[in-house]
């Protein structure tokens, strides 16, 4: 337990002493801010539904950029060998890195709370869906972080890790739109269940359904477990 | 202290370590020598838990590597080849991180890091990032990493590679000094260094042990005075 905290602290610190953190956060805020506010005043509705509906697709390429270095960089420069030979279990290493990525996502999201505050000033904002939305955003961010971590453990090349992570997150986000045209009706429910954006939209509407929470938790678990298998296999 | 039994490691079809067995006694300084690609680093990586052997077993203080790797890791300080340390962290932050993992208590941590800084000559670079350091200093950070928490066994993979002559002498002094209480296994390509520091020599070539003796014993059995010639005879023949 203690070791998870130490790994977490080290990884979290590393994010903010390198320029990556500031670049990623800026890019995220510019993109999401532009996409959200460019149509905000046309819709004449004081809510953040549009903002939350943009999150899965934005996260799908921002979060792999956050997680790409977690294992790839270590494998590449060789510090991975130092890390593995310290008295740490794989589980502690993976969870420490995972929580650092989730904390980073939370920090990245926090400036967008200003959107909620400023929206509430110009209209009657319903806070329920906003709180639900942020809760869902953290769950979504956590499961994409786990996927990104898995991608990072697969390769020593950060660019490859980014592309693999983005491909998986994009597929999970767009699954429902893509496959709708090709598959018979009976399977739609099944693919809908696999789609991250489908589950996220439920939460973003303010509906806290246990099924959606379980989806995100199990996606995180499966990705982290797969990461464990990958680094076990490296021995 | 360390018992290596029939250790074999394959990378695909390539046999890196072939049925190697030897023991290391408590308090011994053992030099593991051999040409590049002989399998030294692979042996280190198996002892320290970075790799799993294909066959064979290693026991470290009666713990075997299959069931008690965590206990073994906490007894061993390891310096991998070329000291690959995180580039973005400050030297102090890095040592602080290692001290935390090694379970050093908060109130003793400061002193411990400072003592290691004195020993390895790091105190004037504590607030630089590892990326800014020269190769020699980076190597010293690696040695400090290995010594953190006073592990009983040290595994040092070419600790003097890339250092200047002064630093080589200093590092040799460090190894000798800590070797009085600790068990050390290390490798080097400078044969005079092995002559000067170690109690016993194991030479491997192409994954197989070709010699396991004290230097005097080797001189007698090979009927040869110069260590260079002994080494070349043993490793160049085939």
Coordinates of C-alpha atoms in Angstrom, one line a residue:
Chain A
X1 CA 0.0 0.0 0.0
X2 CA 2.8 2.4 1.0
X3 CA 4.7 1.6 -2.1
X4 CA 1.8 2.5 -4.3
X5 CA 1.9 5.9 -2.7
X6 CA 5.6 6.3 -3.3
X7 CA 5.3 5.3 -7.0
X8 CA 2.3 7.6 -7.3
X9 CA 4.2 10.6 -5.9
X10 CA 7.2 10.0 -8.2
X11 CA 5.1 9.7 -11.3
X12 CA 2.9 12.6 -10.4
X13 CA 6.0 14.8 -9.8
X14 CA 7.5 13.7 -13.1
X15 CA 4.4 14.9 -15.0
X16 CA 4.8 18.4 -13.7
X17 CA 8.6 18.8 -13.9
X18 CA 8.5 18.0 -17.6
X19 CA 6.7 20.3 -20.1
X20 CA 4.4 17.4 -21.2
X21 CA 1.8 18.2 -18.5
X22 CA 1.5 21.8 -19.4
X23 CA 1.3 21.1 -23.2
X24 CA -1.3 18.4 -22.8
X25 CA -3.5 20.4 -20.4
X26 CA -3.3 23.5 -22.7
X27 CA -4.2 21.5 -25.8
X28 CA -7.1 19.8 -24.0
X29 CA -8.5 23.1 -22.7
X30 CA -8.2 24.8 -26.1
X31 CA -9.9 22.0 -28.0
X32 CA -12.7 21.4 -25.6
X33 CA -13.2 25.1 -25.0
X34 CA -13.4 25.9 -28.6
X35 CA -15.7 23.0 -29.5
X36 CA -18.0 23.7 -26.6
X37 CA -18.3 27.4 -26.7
X38 CA -18.4 27.9 -30.5
X39 CA -22.0 26.6 -30.5
X40 CA -22.9 27.3 -26.8
X41 CA -24.7 30.6 -27.4
X42 CA -26.6 29.4 -30.5
X43 CA -28.3 26.7 -28.4
X44 CA -29.5 29.1 -25.8
X45 CA -29.5 26.4 -23.1
X46 CA -27.7 26.9 -19.8
X47 CA -26.3 23.4 -19.4
X48 CA -23.1 21.4 -20.0
X49 CA -24.6 18.5 -21.9
X50 CA -22.7 19.5 -25.0
X51 CA -19.4 19.7 -23.1
X52 CA -19.9 16.2 -21.6
X53 CA -20.8 14.7 -24.9
X54 CA -17.5 16.0 -26.3
X55 CA -15.5 14.4 -23.5
X56 CA -15.2 10.8 -24.7
X57 CA -13.8 11.7 -28.2
X58 CA -11.5 14.3 -26.7
X59 CA -10.2 12.0 -24.0
X60 CA -9.7 9.3 -26.6
X61 CA -6.7 11.1 -28.0
X62 CA -5.6 13.2 -25.0
X63 CA -5.4 10.5 -22.4
X64 CA -3.1 8.2 -24.4
X65 CA -0.8 11.2 -24.7
X66 CA -0.8 11.4 -20.9
X67 CA -0.1 7.7 -20.3
X68 CA 2.2 6.9 -23.3
X69 CA 5.4 7.5 -21.3
X70 CA 4.5 5.6 -18.2
X71 CA 6.1 2.3 -19.2
X72 CA 7.5 3.0 -22.7
X73 CA 9.9 5.7 -21.5
X74 CA 11.2 3.5 -18.6
X75 CA 11.7 0.5 -21.0
X76 CA 13.5 2.7 -23.5
X77 CA 16.0 4.4 -21.1
X78 CA 16.4 1.2 -19.1
X79 CA 15.2 2.6 -15.7
X80 CA 12.6 -0.1 -16.0
X81 CA 15.3 -2.5 -14.8
X82 CA 16.0 -0.5 -11.7
X83 CA 12.3 -0.3 -11.0
X84 CA 11.7 -4.0 -11.4
X85 CA 14.6 -5.0 -9.2
X86 CA 13.6 -2.7 -6.3
X87 CA 11.4 -4.6 -3.7
X88 CA 8.1 -3.7 -5.5
X89 CA 5.4 -6.0 -6.8
X90 CA 4.1 -5.5 -10.3
X91 CA 0.7 -4.7 -8.8
X92 CA 2.2 -1.8 -6.8
X93 CA 4.0 -0.4 -9.8
X94 CA 0.9 -0.6 -12.1
X95 CA -1.5 0.8 -9.5
X96 CA 0.9 3.7 -8.6
X97 CA 1.3 4.7 -12.2
X98 CA -2.4 4.3 -12.9
X99 CA -3.5 6.5 -10.0
X100 CA -0.9 9.1 -11.0
X101 CA -2.5 9.2 -14.5
X102 CA -6.0 9.4 -13.0
X103 CA -5.0 12.3 -10.7
X104 CA -3.5 14.0 -13.7
X105 CA -6.8 13.7 -15.6
X106 CA -8.6 15.1 -12.6
X107 CA -6.2 18.1 -12.5
X108 CA -6.7 18.5 -16.3
X109 CA -10.4 18.6 -15.9
X110 CA -10.5 21.0 -12.9
X111 CA -10.2 24.3 -15.0
X112 CA -13.4 23.3 -16.8
X113 CA -15.3 23.7 -13.6
X114 CA -15.2 27.4 -14.6
X115 CA -17.6 26.5 -17.5
X116 CA -20.1 25.3 -14.9
X117 CA -19.6 28.4 -12.8
X118 CA -19.9 30.9 -15.7
X119 CA -22.9 29.0 -17.1
X120 CA -24.7 29.2 -13.8
X121 CA -24.2 33.0 -13.8
X122 CA -26.0 33.5 -17.1
X123 CA -28.8 31.0 -16.7
X124 CA -30.5 28.5 -14.3
X125 CA -28.0 25.6 -14.2
X126 CA -29.1 22.3 -12.9
X127 CA -26.2 21.1 -10.8
X128 CA -27.2 17.4 -10.7
X129 CA -26.2 16.5 -14.2
X130 CA -23.0 18.5 -13.8
X131 CA -21.9 16.6 -10.7
X132 CA -22.9 13.3 -12.3
X133 CA -21.0 14.4 -15.4
X134 CA -17.8 15.1 -13.6
X135 CA -18.1 11.8 -11.7
X136 CA -18.6 10.0 -15.0
X137 CA -15.7 12.0 -16.5
X138 CA -13.3 10.6 -13.8
X139 CA -14.6 7.1 -14.4
X140 CA -14.1 7.5 -18.2
X141 CA -10.7 9.1 -17.6
X142 CA -9.7 6.2 -15.3
X143 CA -10.7 3.5 -17.8
X144 CA -9.0 5.2 -20.7
X145 CA -5.9 5.7 -18.5
X146 CA -5.9 2.0 -17.8
X147 CA -6.1 1.3 -21.5
X148 CA -3.3 3.8 -22.2
X149 CA -1.1 2.2 -19.5
X150 CA -1.6 -1.2 -21.2
X151 CA -0.6 0.3 -24.6
X152 CA 2.5 1.8 -22.9
X153 CA 3.6 -1.5 -21.5
X154 CA 3.5 -3.1 -24.9
X155 CA 6.3 -1.1 -26.5
X156 CA 9.4 0.9 -25.8
X157 CA 8.4 3.5 -28.4
X158 CA 6.1 6.3 -27.0
X159 CA 4.7 7.2 -30.4
X160 CA 3.6 3.6 -30.9
X161 CA 2.2 3.5 -27.4
X162 CA 0.2 6.6 -28.2
X163 CA -1.2 5.3 -31.4
X164 CA -2.2 1.9 -29.9
X165 CA -3.8 3.6 -26.9
X166 CA -5.7 6.1 -29.2
X167 CA -6.9 3.3 -31.5
X168 CA -8.4 1.3 -28.6
X169 CA -10.0 4.4 -27.0
X170 CA -11.4 5.6 -30.3
X171 CA -12.8 2.2 -31.0
X172 CA -14.5 2.1 -27.6
X173 CA -15.9 5.6 -28.2
X174 CA -17.1 5.2 -31.7
X175 CA -18.1 1.6 -31.6
X176 CA -21.7 2.2 -31.6
X177 CA -21.7 4.7 -34.5
X178 CA -19.5 2.5 -36.7
X179 CA -21.0 -0.8 -36.3
X180 CA -24.7 0.3 -36.4
X181 CA -24.6 0.1 -40.2
X182 CA -23.1 -3.3 -40.5
X183 CA -24.6 -5.5 -37.9
X184 CA -28.0 -7.1 -37.5
X185 CA -30.4 -5.6 -34.9
X186 CA -30.0 -8.4 -32.4
X187 CA -26.3 -7.5 -31.8
X188 CA -26.9 -3.8 -31.3
X189 CA -27.5 -4.1 -27.6
X190 CA -24.3 -6.1 -27.2
X191 CA -22.2 -3.5 -29.0
X192 CA -23.9 -0.7 -27.2
X193 CA -22.9 -2.3 -24.0
X194 CA -19.2 -2.3 -25.1
X195 CA -19.3 1.3 -26.1
X196 CA -17.7 3.7 -23.6
X197 CA -19.6 6.8 -25.0
X198 CA -22.9 5.0 -24.6
X199 CA -22.3 4.4 -20.8
X200 CA -20.8 7.8 -20.4
X201 CA -23.8 9.6 -21.9
X202 CA -26.1 7.9 -19.3
X203 CA -24.0 9.2 -16.4
X204 CA -23.6 12.7 -18.1
X205 CA -27.4 13.0 -18.2
X206 CA -27.4 12.7 -14.4
X207 CA -28.6 9.1 -14.3
X208 CA -26.4 7.1 -12.0
X209 CA -26.9 3.5 -13.1
X210 CA -24.9 0.8 -11.5
X211 CA -24.5 -0.9 -14.9
X212 CA -22.5 2.1 -16.2
X213 CA -20.3 2.3 -13.2
X214 CA -19.6 -1.4 -13.4
X215 CA -18.8 -1.0 -17.1
X216 CA -16.1 1.6 -16.4
X217 CA -14.7 -0.3 -13.4
X218 CA -14.5 -3.5 -15.2
X219 CA -12.9 -1.9 -18.3
X220 CA -10.2 -0.4 -16.0
X221 CA -9.7 -3.7 -14.2
X222 CA -9.4 -5.7 -17.4
X223 CA -6.8 -3.3 -18.9
X224 CA -4.8 -3.2 -15.7
X225 CA -4.9 -7.0 -15.4
X226 CA -3.7 -7.3 -19.0
X227 CA -0.9 -4.8 -18.2
X228 CA 0.2 -7.1 -15.4
X229 CA 0.2 -10.1 -17.7
X230 CA 2.3 -8.1 -20.3
X231 CA 5.0 -7.1 -17.8
X232 CA 5.0 -10.6 -16.3
X233 CA 5.6 -12.0 -19.7
X234 CA 8.6 -9.7 -20.2
X235 CA 10.7 -11.6 -17.6
Chain B
X1 CA 24.9 -16.5 0.8
X2 CA 24.1 -17.0 -2.9
X3 CA 23.9 -20.4 -4.4
X4 CA 23.5 -20.7 -8.1
X5 CA 22.5 -24.1 -9.3
X6 CA 22.4 -25.3 -13.0
X7 CA 21.3 -21.9 -14.2
X8 CA 20.3 -21.9 -17.8
X9 CA 18.7 -19.0 -19.8
X10 CA 17.6 -19.1 -23.4
X11 CA 16.6 -16.0 -25.4
X12 CA 14.6 -17.8 -28.1
X13 CA 17.1 -20.2 -29.6
X14 CA 20.2 -18.3 -28.2
X15 CA 21.6 -19.8 -25.1
X16 CA 23.0 -16.9 -23.0
X17 CA 23.7 -18.9 -19.8
X18 CA 24.5 -22.6 -20.0
X19 CA 24.2 -24.7 -16.9
X20 CA 26.1 -22.4 -14.6
X21 CA 26.6 -23.3 -10.9
X22 CA 28.7 -21.5 -8.3
X23 CA 28.4 -20.2 -4.7
X24 CA 29.2 -16.9 -3.2
X25 CA 30.1 -16.9 0.5
X26 CA 29.1 -14.2 3.0
X27 CA 31.5 -11.3 3.0
X28 CA 33.2 -12.3 -0.2
X29 CA 34.0 -10.0 -3.1
X30 CA 33.5 -12.0 -6.3
X31 CA 34.5 -10.8 -9.7
X32 CA 32.5 -12.2 -12.5
X33 CA 34.6 -11.7 -15.6
X34 CA 34.2 -12.6 -19.2
X35 CA 34.2 -11.1 -22.7
X36 CA 31.2 -9.1 -23.9
X37 CA 28.2 -11.3 -24.5
X38 CA 29.5 -14.0 -22.2
X39 CA 26.3 -13.9 -20.1
X40 CA 27.3 -11.8 -17.1
X41 CA 24.5 -9.3 -17.3
X42 CA 22.0 -12.1 -17.8
X43 CA 23.2 -13.8 -14.6
X44 CA 22.8 -10.5 -12.7
X45 CA 19.4 -10.0 -14.1
X46 CA 18.2 -13.4 -12.9
X47 CA 19.7 -12.9 -9.4
X48 CA 18.0 -9.6 -9.1
X49 CA 14.6 -10.8 -10.4
X50 CA 14.5 -8.9 -13.6
X51 CA 14.5 -12.1 -15.7
X52 CA 13.4 -15.6 -15.0
X53 CA 15.7 -18.5 -15.7
X54 CA 14.8 -21.1 -18.3
X55 CA 16.1 -23.8 -15.9
X56 CA 17.9 -24.0 -12.7
X57 CA 17.6 -22.2 -9.4
X58 CA 19.2 -19.5 -7.3
X59 CA 19.0 -19.4 -3.5
X60 CA 19.8 -16.1 -1.8
X61 CA 20.1 -16.5 2.0
X62 CA 18.0 -19.6 1.8
X63 CA 15.2 -17.9 -0.2
X64 CA 14.7 -19.2 -3.6
X65 CA 13.9 -17.0 -6.6
X66 CA 10.6 -18.8 -7.5
X67 CA 8.8 -18.3 -4.2
X68 CA 10.5 -15.4 -2.3
X69 CA 11.6 -12.9 -4.9
X70 CA 10.4 -10.0 -2.8
X71 CA 12.5 -10.9 0.2
X72 CA 15.5 -11.4 -2.1
X73 CA 15.0 -8.0 -3.8
X74 CA 15.0 -6.3 -0.4
X75 CA 18.4 -7.9 0.4
X76 CA 20.1 -6.9 -2.8
X77 CA 21.3 -3.6 -4.1
X78 CA 21.7 -3.6 -7.8
X79 CA 23.6 -1.3 -10.2
X80 CA 22.7 -2.2 -13.8
X81 CA 25.1 -1.6 -16.6
X82 CA 25.4 2.1 -17.5
X83 CA 23.1 3.2 -14.5
X84 CA 19.9 3.9 -16.4
X85 CA 18.3 6.4 -14.1
X86 CA 15.2 8.6 -14.6
X87 CA 16.3 11.7 -16.4
X88 CA 13.8 14.3 -15.3
X89 CA 14.1 13.9 -11.5
X90 CA 16.6 15.8 -9.3
X91 CA 19.3 13.6 -7.8
X92 CA 17.9 14.3 -4.3
X93 CA 14.3 13.5 -5.3
X94 CA 15.5 10.2 -7.0
X95 CA 17.4 9.1 -3.9
X96 CA 14.5 10.1 -1.7
X97 CA 12.2 7.9 -3.8
X98 CA 14.5 4.9 -3.5
X99 CA 14.8 5.5 0.2
X100 CA 11.0 5.4 0.5
X101 CA 10.8 2.1 -1.4
X102 CA 13.6 0.7 0.7
X103 CA 11.5 1.5 3.7
X104 CA 13.8 3.9 5.5
X105 CA 12.0 5.8 8.2
X106 CA 11.3 9.4 7.8
X107 CA 13.5 10.8 10.5
X108 CA 16.5 8.7 9.4
X109 CA 16.1 9.4 5.7
X110 CA 17.8 12.8 5.5
X111 CA 20.9 11.5 7.3
X112 CA 21.0 8.3 5.2
X113 CA 20.9 10.2 2.0
X114 CA 23.5 12.7 3.2
X115 CA 25.9 9.9 4.2
X116 CA 25.5 8.2 0.8
X117 CA 26.1 11.6 -0.8
X118 CA 29.3 11.9 1.1
X119 CA 30.4 8.4 0.3
X120 CA 29.7 8.7 -3.4
X121 CA 30.7 12.3 -3.7
X122 CA 27.2 13.5 -4.8
X123 CA 26.5 16.3 -2.3
X124 CA 27.2 19.2 -4.8
X125 CA 24.9 17.8 -7.5
X126 CA 21.9 16.9 -5.3
X127 CA 19.9 19.7 -6.9
X128 CA 20.6 18.9 -10.5
X129 CA 18.5 16.7 -12.7
X130 CA 20.1 13.4 -13.7
X131 CA 19.9 14.5 -17.3
X132 CA 22.4 17.3 -16.6
X133 CA 25.0 15.0 -15.0
X134 CA 28.1 13.7 -16.7
X135 CA 28.4 9.9 -17.2
X136 CA 30.7 9.6 -14.1
X137 CA 28.2 11.4 -11.8
X138 CA 25.3 9.3 -13.2
X139 CA 27.3 6.2 -12.4
X140 CA 27.8 7.5 -8.8
X141 CA 24.0 8.1 -8.5
X142 CA 23.6 4.5 -9.6
X143 CA 26.0 3.3 -6.9
X144 CA 24.1 5.4 -4.3
X145 CA 20.9 3.7 -5.6
X146 CA 22.5 0.3 -5.0
X147 CA 23.7 1.2 -1.5
X148 CA 20.5 2.7 -0.4
X149 CA 19.1 1.0 2.7
X150 CA 22.3 -0.9 3.4
X151 CA 21.5 -4.1 1.5
X152 CA 23.6 -7.1 2.5
X153 CA 24.4 -8.1 -1.0
X154 CA 25.6 -5.8 -3.8
X155 CA 25.4 -6.7 -7.5
X156 CA 27.4 -4.2 -9.5
X157 CA 27.5 -4.6 -13.3
X158 CA 30.6 -2.8 -14.5
X159 CA 30.6 -0.1 -11.8
X160 CA 33.7 1.6 -13.2
X161 CA 32.7 1.7 -16.9
X162 CA 32.9 5.2 -18.3
X163 CA 34.6 6.8 -15.3
X164 CA 37.8 8.8 -15.4
X165 CA 41.0 7.4 -13.8
X166 CA 40.4 9.3 -10.5
X167 CA 36.8 8.1 -10.3
X168 CA 37.9 4.6 -11.0
X169 CA 40.3 4.7 -8.1
X170 CA 37.6 6.2 -5.9
X171 CA 35.0 3.7 -6.9
X172 CA 37.5 0.9 -6.2
X173 CA 38.0 2.3 -2.8
X174 CA 34.3 2.4 -2.2
X175 CA 33.9 -1.2 -3.2
X176 CA 36.8 -2.3 -0.9
X177 CA 35.5 -0.3 2.0
X178 CA 31.9 -1.6 1.8
X179 CA 33.2 -5.0 0.9
X180 CA 34.4 -5.5 4.4
X181 CA 30.9 -6.0 5.7
X182 CA 29.0 -6.9 2.6
X183 CA 28.9 -9.6 0.0
X184 CA 29.7 -8.2 -3.5
X185 CA 29.5 -9.7 -6.9
X186 CA 30.7 -7.4 -9.7
X187 CA 32.1 -7.4 -13.2
X188 CA 34.7 -5.2 -14.9
X189 CA 36.7 -5.2 -18.1
X190 CA 39.8 -3.8 -16.3
X191 CA 41.6 -6.9 -15.1
X192 CA 44.0 -5.1 -12.8
X193 CA 41.0 -3.8 -11.0
X194 CA 39.7 -7.3 -10.4
X195 CA 43.2 -8.3 -9.3
X196 CA 43.3 -5.4 -6.8
X197 CA 39.8 -5.8 -5.2
X198 CA 38.3 -9.3 -5.3
X199 CA 38.7 -12.4 -3.2
X200 CA 37.7 -14.8 -5.9
X201 CA 37.3 -14.9 -9.7
X202 CA 34.7 -16.6 -11.8
X203 CA 35.4 -16.4 -15.6
X204 CA 32.6 -17.2 -18.0
X205 CA 32.7 -17.5 -21.8
X206 CA 29.8 -18.1 -24.1
X207 CA 27.5 -18.8 -21.1
X208 CA 29.8 -21.5 -19.5
X209 CA 32.1 -21.2 -16.5
X210 CA 35.7 -21.6 -17.6
X211 CA 37.3 -20.8 -14.3
X212 CA 36.3 -20.5 -10.6
X213 CA 39.2 -19.9 -8.3
X214 CA 41.3 -17.4 -6.4
X215 CA 43.8 -15.4 -8.5
X216 CA 46.7 -17.3 -6.9
X217 CA 45.0 -20.6 -7.6
X218 CA 44.5 -19.6 -11.2
X219 CA 48.1 -18.6 -11.6
X220 CA 49.2 -22.0 -10.2
X221 CA 46.8 -24.1 -12.3
X222 CA 47.4 -22.2 -15.5
X223 CA 51.2 -21.9 -14.9
X224 CA 51.1 -18.3 -16.0
X225 CA 51.9 -15.1 -14.1
X226 CA 50.1 -12.5 -16.0
X227 CA 46.3 -12.3 -15.4
X228 CA 45.8 -10.9 -18.9
X229 CA 47.3 -14.0 -20.5
X230 CA 45.3 -16.3 -18.2
X231 CA 42.1 -14.4 -19.2
X232 CA 42.9 -14.6 -22.9
X233 CA 43.8 -18.3 -22.8
X234 CA 40.6 -19.1 -21.1
X235 CA 38.2 -17.0 -23.3
X236 CA 39.9 -16.8 -26.7
X237 CA 40.7 -20.5 -27.3
X238 CA 37.5 -21.5 -29.1

